[in-house]
């Protein structure tokens, strides 16, 4: 019904994301020991911004705002050998947690650091009483989808985000 309504109004799909739920705990391996996680601080805002812009192909001005700075400070910074290489945000709501803004700088991808960080974050969430961890990933990001699947996430469905013509002309 929603699709027919959107199409009848001339809307088009802007992007789609898989909704995913962790159905199995990720295994912690030797790579897990080579990364460390720490809370973000005001000094990390520029790094987190750069990391998010690179990972999500955004121009810097797209996220320069006070609300982003608050989210960056609430993020987790992923480090390898004492240097920041990525970021992730976990938001807990009772026994449920969502993973957002997960990004590892390109030059550090493919080495298991992202998998190790996600495994540790999910383990820590579960140790803290969280029973359900979810996230969303763009359908046209097979690398991230594979990473999430290897960390025990299963696809629940697809969320389509529509763009209405009246919003397109206002931009």
Short mmCIF file of N, CA and C in Angstrom, two decimals:
data_model
loop_
_atom_site.label_atom_id
_atom_site.label_comp_id
_atom_site.label_asym_id
_atom_site.label_seq_id
_atom_site.Cartn_x
_atom_site.Cartn_y
_atom_site.Cartn_z
N UNK A 1 0.83 -1.19 0.00
CA UNK A 1 0.00 0.00 0.00
C UNK A 1 0.87 1.25 0.00
N UNK A 2 1.90 1.30 0.85
CA UNK A 2 2.77 2.46 0.92
C UNK A 2 3.48 2.74 -0.39
N UNK A 3 3.94 1.68 -1.07
CA UNK A 3 4.62 1.84 -2.35
C UNK A 3 3.68 2.43 -3.38
N UNK A 4 2.45 1.90 -3.44
CA UNK A 4 1.49 2.43 -4.42
C UNK A 4 1.17 3.89 -4.16
N UNK A 5 1.03 4.26 -2.88
CA UNK A 5 0.75 5.65 -2.54
C UNK A 5 1.90 6.54 -2.96
N UNK A 6 3.13 6.15 -2.62
CA UNK A 6 4.30 6.96 -2.98
C UNK A 6 4.41 7.12 -4.49
N UNK A 7 4.24 6.03 -5.21
CA UNK A 7 4.34 6.10 -6.67
C UNK A 7 3.22 6.94 -7.27
N UNK A 8 2.03 6.89 -6.67
CA UNK A 8 0.91 7.69 -7.18
C UNK A 8 1.16 9.18 -6.98
N UNK A 9 2.02 9.53 -6.04
CA UNK A 9 2.37 10.93 -5.78
C UNK A 9 3.61 11.35 -6.56
N UNK A 10 4.13 10.45 -7.41
CA UNK A 10 5.30 10.76 -8.21
C UNK A 10 6.62 10.60 -7.48
N UNK A 11 6.60 9.92 -6.35
CA UNK A 11 7.83 9.73 -5.57
C UNK A 11 8.72 8.67 -6.22
N UNK A 12 9.98 8.76 -5.92
CA UNK A 12 10.93 7.75 -6.37
C UNK A 12 11.80 7.35 -5.18
N UNK A 13 12.32 6.13 -5.25
CA UNK A 13 13.17 5.66 -4.15
C UNK A 13 14.49 6.40 -4.21
N UNK A 14 14.85 7.03 -3.09
CA UNK A 14 16.12 7.75 -2.99
C UNK A 14 17.23 6.78 -2.62
N UNK A 15 16.96 5.87 -1.69
CA UNK A 15 17.90 4.82 -1.32
C UNK A 15 17.15 3.75 -0.53
N UNK A 16 17.78 2.61 -0.38
CA UNK A 16 17.21 1.50 0.38
C UNK A 16 18.27 0.95 1.32
N UNK A 17 17.80 0.49 2.46
CA UNK A 17 18.70 -0.09 3.46
C UNK A 17 18.14 -1.42 3.95
N UNK A 18 19.05 -2.37 4.20
CA UNK A 18 18.65 -3.61 4.86
C UNK A 18 18.54 -3.32 6.35
N UNK A 19 17.46 -3.80 6.97
CA UNK A 19 17.33 -3.80 8.42
C UNK A 19 17.92 -5.11 8.89
N UNK A 20 18.84 -5.05 9.85
CA UNK A 20 19.52 -6.25 10.29
C UNK A 20 19.46 -6.37 11.82
N UNK A 21 19.41 -7.62 12.27
CA UNK A 21 19.37 -7.94 13.69
C UNK A 21 20.43 -8.98 13.97
N UNK A 22 21.16 -8.79 15.05
CA UNK A 22 22.18 -9.77 15.39
C UNK A 22 21.49 -10.99 15.99
N UNK A 23 21.65 -12.11 15.33
CA UNK A 23 21.00 -13.35 15.77
C UNK A 23 22.00 -14.32 16.39
N UNK A 24 23.27 -14.06 16.25
CA UNK A 24 24.32 -14.89 16.84
C UNK A 24 25.43 -13.96 17.30
N UNK A 25 26.07 -14.34 18.38
CA UNK A 25 27.16 -13.52 18.90
C UNK A 25 28.39 -13.63 18.02
N UNK A 26 29.06 -12.52 17.76
CA UNK A 26 30.28 -12.59 16.95
C UNK A 26 31.41 -13.21 17.75
N UNK A 27 32.26 -13.88 17.06
CA UNK A 27 33.43 -14.47 17.70
C UNK A 27 34.51 -13.41 17.86
N UNK A 28 35.15 -13.40 19.01
CA UNK A 28 36.28 -12.52 19.22
C UNK A 28 37.52 -13.30 18.82
N UNK A 29 38.38 -12.70 17.99
CA UNK A 29 39.58 -13.40 17.54
C UNK A 29 40.82 -12.59 17.88
N UNK A 30 41.95 -13.03 17.37
CA UNK A 30 43.22 -12.36 17.70
C UNK A 30 43.25 -10.91 17.24
N UNK A 31 42.52 -10.58 16.17
CA UNK A 31 42.48 -9.19 15.69
C UNK A 31 41.83 -8.29 16.74
N UNK A 32 40.89 -8.86 17.51
CA UNK A 32 40.19 -8.08 18.52
C UNK A 32 41.17 -7.45 19.49
N UNK A 33 42.24 -8.16 19.79
CA UNK A 33 43.22 -7.66 20.75
C UNK A 33 44.07 -6.53 20.18
N UNK A 34 44.10 -6.37 18.86
CA UNK A 34 44.95 -5.34 18.28
C UNK A 34 44.27 -3.98 18.17
N UNK A 35 42.99 -3.91 18.51
CA UNK A 35 42.30 -2.63 18.50
C UNK A 35 41.89 -2.28 19.92
N UNK A 36 41.64 -1.00 20.13
CA UNK A 36 41.09 -0.58 21.41
C UNK A 36 39.93 0.36 21.13
N UNK A 37 39.02 0.44 22.07
CA UNK A 37 37.85 1.30 21.97
C UNK A 37 37.88 2.27 23.13
N UNK A 38 37.51 3.52 22.84
CA UNK A 38 37.42 4.50 23.92
C UNK A 38 36.30 5.48 23.59
N UNK A 39 35.73 6.10 24.62
CA UNK A 39 34.68 7.08 24.37
C UNK A 39 35.24 8.29 23.61
N UNK A 40 34.44 8.81 22.71
CA UNK A 40 34.82 10.02 21.99
C UNK A 40 34.83 11.21 22.94
N UNK A 41 35.61 12.22 22.58
CA UNK A 41 35.70 13.44 23.38
C UNK A 41 35.57 14.64 22.43
N UNK A 42 35.46 15.84 22.96
CA UNK A 42 35.39 17.01 22.09
C UNK A 42 36.59 17.09 21.12
N UNK A 43 37.74 16.57 21.54
CA UNK A 43 38.92 16.59 20.68
C UNK A 43 38.78 15.65 19.49
N UNK A 44 37.81 14.73 19.52
CA UNK A 44 37.63 13.76 18.44
C UNK A 44 36.63 14.19 17.39
N UNK A 45 35.96 15.32 17.58
CA UNK A 45 34.89 15.72 16.66
C UNK A 45 35.41 15.81 15.22
N UNK A 46 36.55 16.42 15.01
CA UNK A 46 37.09 16.55 13.65
C UNK A 46 37.40 15.18 13.04
N UNK A 47 38.00 14.28 13.82
CA UNK A 47 38.30 12.94 13.31
C UNK A 47 37.02 12.19 12.96
N UNK A 48 36.05 12.19 13.88
CA UNK A 48 34.80 11.47 13.64
C UNK A 48 34.11 12.04 12.41
N UNK A 49 34.11 13.35 12.25
CA UNK A 49 33.52 13.99 11.08
C UNK A 49 34.21 13.52 9.80
N UNK A 50 35.53 13.53 9.80
CA UNK A 50 36.29 13.10 8.62
C UNK A 50 36.00 11.63 8.30
N UNK A 51 35.96 10.82 9.31
CA UNK A 51 35.72 9.38 9.14
C UNK A 51 34.32 9.13 8.55
N UNK A 52 33.31 9.81 9.10
CA UNK A 52 31.93 9.65 8.61
C UNK A 52 31.81 10.17 7.18
N UNK A 53 32.40 11.32 6.91
CA UNK A 53 32.34 11.87 5.55
C UNK A 53 32.96 10.91 4.54
N UNK A 54 34.11 10.34 4.88
CA UNK A 54 34.77 9.41 3.97
C UNK A 54 33.93 8.15 3.77
N UNK A 55 33.43 7.58 4.86
CA UNK A 55 32.71 6.32 4.79
C UNK A 55 31.38 6.44 4.06
N UNK A 56 30.70 7.55 4.24
CA UNK A 56 29.36 7.71 3.67
C UNK A 56 29.36 8.66 2.47
N UNK A 57 30.55 8.99 1.99
CA UNK A 57 30.71 9.83 0.80
C UNK A 57 29.92 11.13 0.93
N UNK A 58 30.15 11.83 2.04
CA UNK A 58 29.47 13.09 2.31
C UNK A 58 30.45 14.25 2.24
N UNK A 59 30.01 15.39 1.76
CA UNK A 59 30.88 16.58 1.83
C UNK A 59 30.93 17.05 3.29
N UNK A 60 32.04 17.61 3.73
CA UNK A 60 32.16 18.04 5.13
C UNK A 60 31.04 18.95 5.60
N UNK A 61 30.57 19.83 4.73
CA UNK A 61 29.52 20.76 5.16
C UNK A 61 28.20 20.05 5.44
N UNK A 62 28.06 18.81 5.02
CA UNK A 62 26.82 18.07 5.25
C UNK A 62 26.62 17.72 6.72
N UNK A 63 27.70 17.67 7.48
CA UNK A 63 27.55 17.26 8.88
C UNK A 63 28.15 18.25 9.87
N UNK A 64 28.53 19.41 9.43
CA UNK A 64 29.06 20.41 10.35
C UNK A 64 27.91 21.08 11.08
N UNK A 65 27.66 20.61 12.29
CA UNK A 65 26.60 21.21 13.10
C UNK A 65 26.85 20.87 14.56
N UNK A 66 26.16 21.61 15.40
CA UNK A 66 26.29 21.38 16.83
C UNK A 66 25.76 20.01 17.21
N UNK A 67 24.66 19.58 16.58
CA UNK A 67 24.10 18.27 16.91
C UNK A 67 25.06 17.15 16.51
N UNK A 68 25.79 17.34 15.40
CA UNK A 68 26.77 16.32 15.03
C UNK A 68 27.88 16.26 16.06
N UNK A 69 28.33 17.41 16.54
CA UNK A 69 29.39 17.43 17.56
C UNK A 69 28.95 16.66 18.79
N UNK A 70 27.68 16.81 19.19
CA UNK A 70 27.18 16.05 20.34
C UNK A 70 27.21 14.56 20.07
N UNK A 71 26.81 14.15 18.85
CA UNK A 71 26.84 12.72 18.50
C UNK A 71 28.27 12.21 18.44
N UNK A 72 29.19 13.03 17.93
CA UNK A 72 30.59 12.61 17.83
C UNK A 72 31.18 12.37 19.22
N UNK A 73 30.86 13.24 20.15
CA UNK A 73 31.36 13.07 21.51
C UNK A 73 30.74 11.81 22.14
N UNK A 74 29.53 11.46 21.74
CA UNK A 74 28.88 10.25 22.24
C UNK A 74 29.29 9.00 21.51
N UNK A 75 30.16 9.12 20.54
CA UNK A 75 30.60 7.97 19.75
C UNK A 75 31.75 7.24 20.44
N UNK A 76 32.06 6.10 19.90
CA UNK A 76 33.20 5.31 20.33
C UNK A 76 34.28 5.49 19.26
N UNK A 77 35.49 5.74 19.68
CA UNK A 77 36.61 5.86 18.75
C UNK A 77 37.35 4.53 18.75
N UNK A 78 37.59 4.02 17.55
CA UNK A 78 38.32 2.76 17.36
C UNK A 78 39.78 3.13 17.10
N UNK A 79 40.68 2.53 17.87
CA UNK A 79 42.10 2.83 17.70
C UNK A 79 42.89 1.57 17.40
N UNK A 80 43.96 1.75 16.65
CA UNK A 80 44.95 0.69 16.40
C UNK A 80 46.32 1.31 16.65
N UNK A 81 47.11 0.68 17.48
CA UNK A 81 48.43 1.21 17.85
C UNK A 81 48.35 2.65 18.34
N UNK A 82 47.27 2.97 19.08
CA UNK A 82 47.13 4.29 19.68
C UNK A 82 46.63 5.38 18.76
N UNK A 83 46.39 5.05 17.49
CA UNK A 83 45.91 6.06 16.53
C UNK A 83 44.46 5.77 16.17
N UNK A 84 43.62 6.82 16.06
CA UNK A 84 42.23 6.60 15.69
C UNK A 84 42.12 6.13 14.24
N UNK A 85 41.33 5.07 14.03
CA UNK A 85 41.14 4.53 12.68
C UNK A 85 39.67 4.41 12.30
N UNK A 86 38.77 4.60 13.27
CA UNK A 86 37.36 4.45 12.96
C UNK A 86 36.49 4.93 14.11
N UNK A 87 35.19 4.80 13.89
CA UNK A 87 34.22 5.24 14.88
C UNK A 87 32.95 4.41 14.76
N UNK A 88 32.22 4.35 15.83
CA UNK A 88 30.91 3.67 15.86
C UNK A 88 30.12 4.29 17.01
N UNK A 89 28.81 4.32 16.85
CA UNK A 89 27.95 4.82 17.91
C UNK A 89 26.95 3.72 18.25
N UNK A 90 26.78 3.46 19.53
CA UNK A 90 25.80 2.48 20.00
C UNK A 90 24.80 3.23 20.87
N UNK A 91 23.54 3.14 20.50
CA UNK A 91 22.49 3.79 21.29
C UNK A 91 21.65 2.71 21.94
N UNK A 92 21.58 2.76 23.26
CA UNK A 92 20.85 1.74 24.03
C UNK A 92 19.51 2.31 24.46
N UNK A 93 18.47 1.47 24.28
CA UNK A 93 17.12 1.81 24.72
C UNK A 93 16.57 0.57 25.42
N UNK A 94 16.74 0.52 26.71
CA UNK A 94 16.32 -0.65 27.47
C UNK A 94 17.18 -1.85 27.13
N UNK A 95 16.54 -2.91 26.64
CA UNK A 95 17.26 -4.14 26.29
C UNK A 95 17.61 -4.20 24.81
N UNK A 96 17.45 -3.08 24.10
CA UNK A 96 17.72 -3.00 22.67
C UNK A 96 18.78 -1.96 22.41
N UNK A 97 19.65 -2.24 21.44
CA UNK A 97 20.67 -1.26 21.05
C UNK A 97 20.73 -1.17 19.54
N UNK A 98 21.03 0.01 19.06
CA UNK A 98 21.24 0.24 17.63
C UNK A 98 22.67 0.66 17.38
N UNK A 99 23.22 0.19 16.28
CA UNK A 99 24.57 0.56 15.86
C UNK A 99 24.42 1.60 14.75
N UNK A 100 25.11 2.73 14.88
CA UNK A 100 25.00 3.82 13.92
C UNK A 100 26.39 4.39 13.62
N UNK A 101 26.53 5.00 12.46
CA UNK A 101 27.75 5.71 12.13
C UNK A 101 29.00 4.87 12.24
N UNK A 102 28.91 3.61 11.86
CA UNK A 102 30.07 2.71 11.94
C UNK A 102 30.95 2.93 10.72
N UNK A 103 32.19 3.33 10.95
CA UNK A 103 33.08 3.65 9.84
C UNK A 103 34.53 3.41 10.23
N UNK A 104 35.27 2.83 9.31
CA UNK A 104 36.72 2.65 9.46
C UNK A 104 37.36 3.34 8.26
N UNK A 105 38.39 4.15 8.51
CA UNK A 105 39.06 4.83 7.41
C UNK A 105 39.51 3.82 6.35
N UNK A 106 39.37 4.21 5.09
CA UNK A 106 39.69 3.31 3.97
C UNK A 106 41.06 2.65 4.09
N UNK A 107 42.05 3.43 4.49
CA UNK A 107 43.41 2.89 4.54
C UNK A 107 43.58 1.82 5.62
N UNK A 108 42.57 1.64 6.47
CA UNK A 108 42.65 0.62 7.52
C UNK A 108 41.63 -0.51 7.31
N UNK A 109 40.90 -0.46 6.21
CA UNK A 109 39.91 -1.49 5.94
C UNK A 109 40.58 -2.75 5.40
N UNK A 110 39.88 -3.87 5.53
CA UNK A 110 40.36 -5.14 5.00
C UNK A 110 41.38 -5.84 5.89
N UNK A 111 41.56 -5.35 7.11
CA UNK A 111 42.55 -5.95 8.02
C UNK A 111 41.90 -6.59 9.24
N UNK A 112 40.57 -6.57 9.28
CA UNK A 112 39.85 -7.17 10.40
C UNK A 112 39.57 -6.22 11.55
N UNK A 113 40.01 -4.96 11.45
CA UNK A 113 39.81 -4.02 12.54
C UNK A 113 38.32 -3.70 12.76
N UNK A 114 37.59 -3.49 11.67
CA UNK A 114 36.16 -3.19 11.78
C UNK A 114 35.41 -4.36 12.39
N UNK A 115 35.70 -5.56 11.92
CA UNK A 115 35.06 -6.76 12.46
C UNK A 115 35.36 -6.89 13.96
N UNK A 116 36.62 -6.67 14.32
CA UNK A 116 37.02 -6.76 15.72
C UNK A 116 36.30 -5.72 16.57
N UNK A 117 36.19 -4.50 16.07
CA UNK A 117 35.51 -3.44 16.82
C UNK A 117 34.04 -3.75 16.98
N UNK A 118 33.38 -4.17 15.90
CA UNK A 118 31.96 -4.48 15.98
C UNK A 118 31.71 -5.65 16.92
N UNK A 119 32.56 -6.67 16.84
CA UNK A 119 32.42 -7.82 17.74
C UNK A 119 32.54 -7.39 19.20
N UNK A 120 33.51 -6.54 19.47
CA UNK A 120 33.70 -6.10 20.86
C UNK A 120 32.55 -5.21 21.33
N UNK A 121 32.09 -4.29 20.48
CA UNK A 121 30.97 -3.42 20.87
C UNK A 121 29.74 -4.27 21.16
N UNK A 122 29.43 -5.23 20.29
CA UNK A 122 28.26 -6.08 20.49
C UNK A 122 28.40 -6.93 21.75
N UNK A 123 29.57 -7.47 21.98
CA UNK A 123 29.81 -8.26 23.19
C UNK A 123 29.61 -7.39 24.42
N UNK A 124 30.18 -6.18 24.42
CA UNK A 124 30.05 -5.29 25.57
C UNK A 124 28.59 -4.89 25.81
N UNK A 125 27.85 -4.67 24.72
CA UNK A 125 26.43 -4.34 24.86
C UNK A 125 25.69 -5.49 25.54
N UNK A 126 25.96 -6.70 25.09
CA UNK A 126 25.28 -7.87 25.67
C UNK A 126 25.69 -8.07 27.14
N UNK A 127 26.96 -7.85 27.45
CA UNK A 127 27.40 -7.95 28.84
C UNK A 127 26.72 -6.90 29.71
N UNK A 128 26.33 -5.78 29.09
CA UNK A 128 25.63 -4.71 29.80
C UNK A 128 24.13 -4.92 29.89
N UNK A 129 23.64 -6.07 29.42
CA UNK A 129 22.21 -6.37 29.55
C UNK A 129 21.39 -6.21 28.29
N UNK A 130 22.01 -5.78 27.20
CA UNK A 130 21.28 -5.64 25.94
C UNK A 130 20.99 -7.03 25.37
N UNK A 131 19.75 -7.25 24.95
CA UNK A 131 19.36 -8.55 24.41
C UNK A 131 19.25 -8.54 22.88
N UNK A 132 19.12 -7.35 22.30
CA UNK A 132 18.88 -7.24 20.87
C UNK A 132 19.71 -6.09 20.30
N UNK A 133 20.52 -6.37 19.26
CA UNK A 133 21.34 -5.35 18.61
C UNK A 133 20.92 -5.29 17.15
N UNK A 134 20.62 -4.09 16.67
CA UNK A 134 20.18 -3.94 15.28
C UNK A 134 20.98 -2.84 14.59
N UNK A 135 20.93 -2.84 13.28
CA UNK A 135 21.57 -1.80 12.47
C UNK A 135 20.93 -1.79 11.10
N UNK A 136 21.29 -0.80 10.30
CA UNK A 136 20.85 -0.70 8.92
C UNK A 136 22.07 -0.48 8.05
N UNK A 137 22.01 -1.01 6.82
CA UNK A 137 23.11 -0.87 5.87
C UNK A 137 22.52 -0.68 4.48
N UNK A 138 23.14 0.21 3.71
CA UNK A 138 22.68 0.45 2.35
C UNK A 138 22.71 -0.85 1.54
N UNK A 139 21.69 -1.07 0.73
CA UNK A 139 21.65 -2.30 -0.06
C UNK A 139 22.78 -2.34 -1.10
N UNK A 140 23.30 -1.19 -1.48
CA UNK A 140 24.38 -1.18 -2.47
C UNK A 140 25.76 -1.11 -1.82
N UNK A 141 25.89 -1.68 -0.62
CA UNK A 141 27.17 -1.73 0.09
C UNK A 141 27.45 -3.20 0.46
N UNK A 142 27.82 -4.03 -0.53
CA UNK A 142 28.00 -5.46 -0.26
C UNK A 142 29.13 -5.76 0.72
N UNK A 143 30.17 -4.93 0.75
CA UNK A 143 31.26 -5.15 1.70
C UNK A 143 30.79 -5.04 3.14
N UNK A 144 30.02 -3.99 3.43
CA UNK A 144 29.49 -3.81 4.79
C UNK A 144 28.49 -4.91 5.12
N UNK A 145 27.65 -5.26 4.15
CA UNK A 145 26.67 -6.33 4.38
C UNK A 145 27.38 -7.62 4.76
N UNK A 146 28.44 -7.96 4.05
CA UNK A 146 29.20 -9.18 4.36
C UNK A 146 29.81 -9.09 5.76
N UNK A 147 30.37 -7.95 6.10
CA UNK A 147 30.95 -7.76 7.44
C UNK A 147 29.89 -8.02 8.50
N UNK A 148 28.72 -7.42 8.35
CA UNK A 148 27.68 -7.58 9.35
C UNK A 148 27.21 -9.03 9.43
N UNK A 149 27.10 -9.69 8.30
CA UNK A 149 26.69 -11.09 8.32
C UNK A 149 27.73 -11.95 9.05
N UNK A 150 29.01 -11.66 8.86
CA UNK A 150 30.04 -12.44 9.55
C UNK A 150 30.10 -12.13 11.04
N UNK A 151 29.44 -11.06 11.45
CA UNK A 151 29.36 -10.72 12.87
C UNK A 151 28.03 -11.15 13.47
N UNK A 152 27.32 -12.03 12.76
CA UNK A 152 26.10 -12.61 13.31
C UNK A 152 24.82 -11.86 13.04
N UNK A 153 24.83 -10.88 12.15
CA UNK A 153 23.61 -10.14 11.82
C UNK A 153 22.88 -10.81 10.67
N UNK A 154 21.56 -10.83 10.74
CA UNK A 154 20.72 -11.39 9.68
C UNK A 154 19.79 -10.29 9.18
N UNK A 155 19.49 -10.35 7.89
CA UNK A 155 18.61 -9.36 7.28
C UNK A 155 17.16 -9.66 7.64
N UNK A 156 16.47 -8.64 8.15
CA UNK A 156 15.05 -8.77 8.49
C UNK A 156 14.16 -8.27 7.37
N UNK A 157 14.63 -7.30 6.61
CA UNK A 157 13.83 -6.71 5.56
C UNK A 157 14.56 -5.53 4.95
N UNK A 158 13.85 -4.84 4.08
CA UNK A 158 14.42 -3.68 3.38
C UNK A 158 13.55 -2.46 3.67
N UNK A 159 14.21 -1.37 3.99
CA UNK A 159 13.55 -0.08 4.18
C UNK A 159 13.83 0.77 2.96
N UNK A 160 12.78 1.23 2.28
CA UNK A 160 12.94 2.14 1.14
C UNK A 160 12.69 3.56 1.62
N UNK A 161 13.54 4.48 1.22
CA UNK A 161 13.39 5.89 1.54
C UNK A 161 13.02 6.62 0.26
N UNK A 162 11.87 7.26 0.30
CA UNK A 162 11.29 7.87 -0.89
C UNK A 162 11.53 9.37 -0.92
N UNK A 163 11.64 9.89 -2.13
CA UNK A 163 11.79 11.32 -2.34
C UNK A 163 10.56 11.81 -3.09
N UNK A 164 9.82 12.73 -2.48
CA UNK A 164 8.62 13.27 -3.11
C UNK A 164 8.99 14.43 -4.04
N UNK A 165 8.34 14.55 -5.18
CA UNK A 165 8.66 15.65 -6.11
C UNK A 165 8.56 17.01 -5.47
N UNK A 166 7.60 17.24 -4.58
CA UNK A 166 7.48 18.56 -3.94
C UNK A 166 8.71 18.88 -3.09
N UNK A 167 9.34 17.85 -2.52
CA UNK A 167 10.57 18.05 -1.75
C UNK A 167 11.76 18.26 -2.67
N UNK A 168 11.74 17.60 -3.84
CA UNK A 168 12.84 17.76 -4.79
C UNK A 168 12.89 19.17 -5.33
N UNK A 169 11.73 19.77 -5.63
CA UNK A 169 11.72 21.11 -6.20
C UNK A 169 12.04 22.17 -5.15
N UNK A 170 11.81 21.84 -3.86
CA UNK A 170 12.10 22.80 -2.78
C UNK A 170 13.59 22.87 -2.48
N UNK A 171 14.33 21.88 -2.91
CA UNK A 171 15.77 21.82 -2.57
C UNK A 171 16.60 22.76 -3.38
#
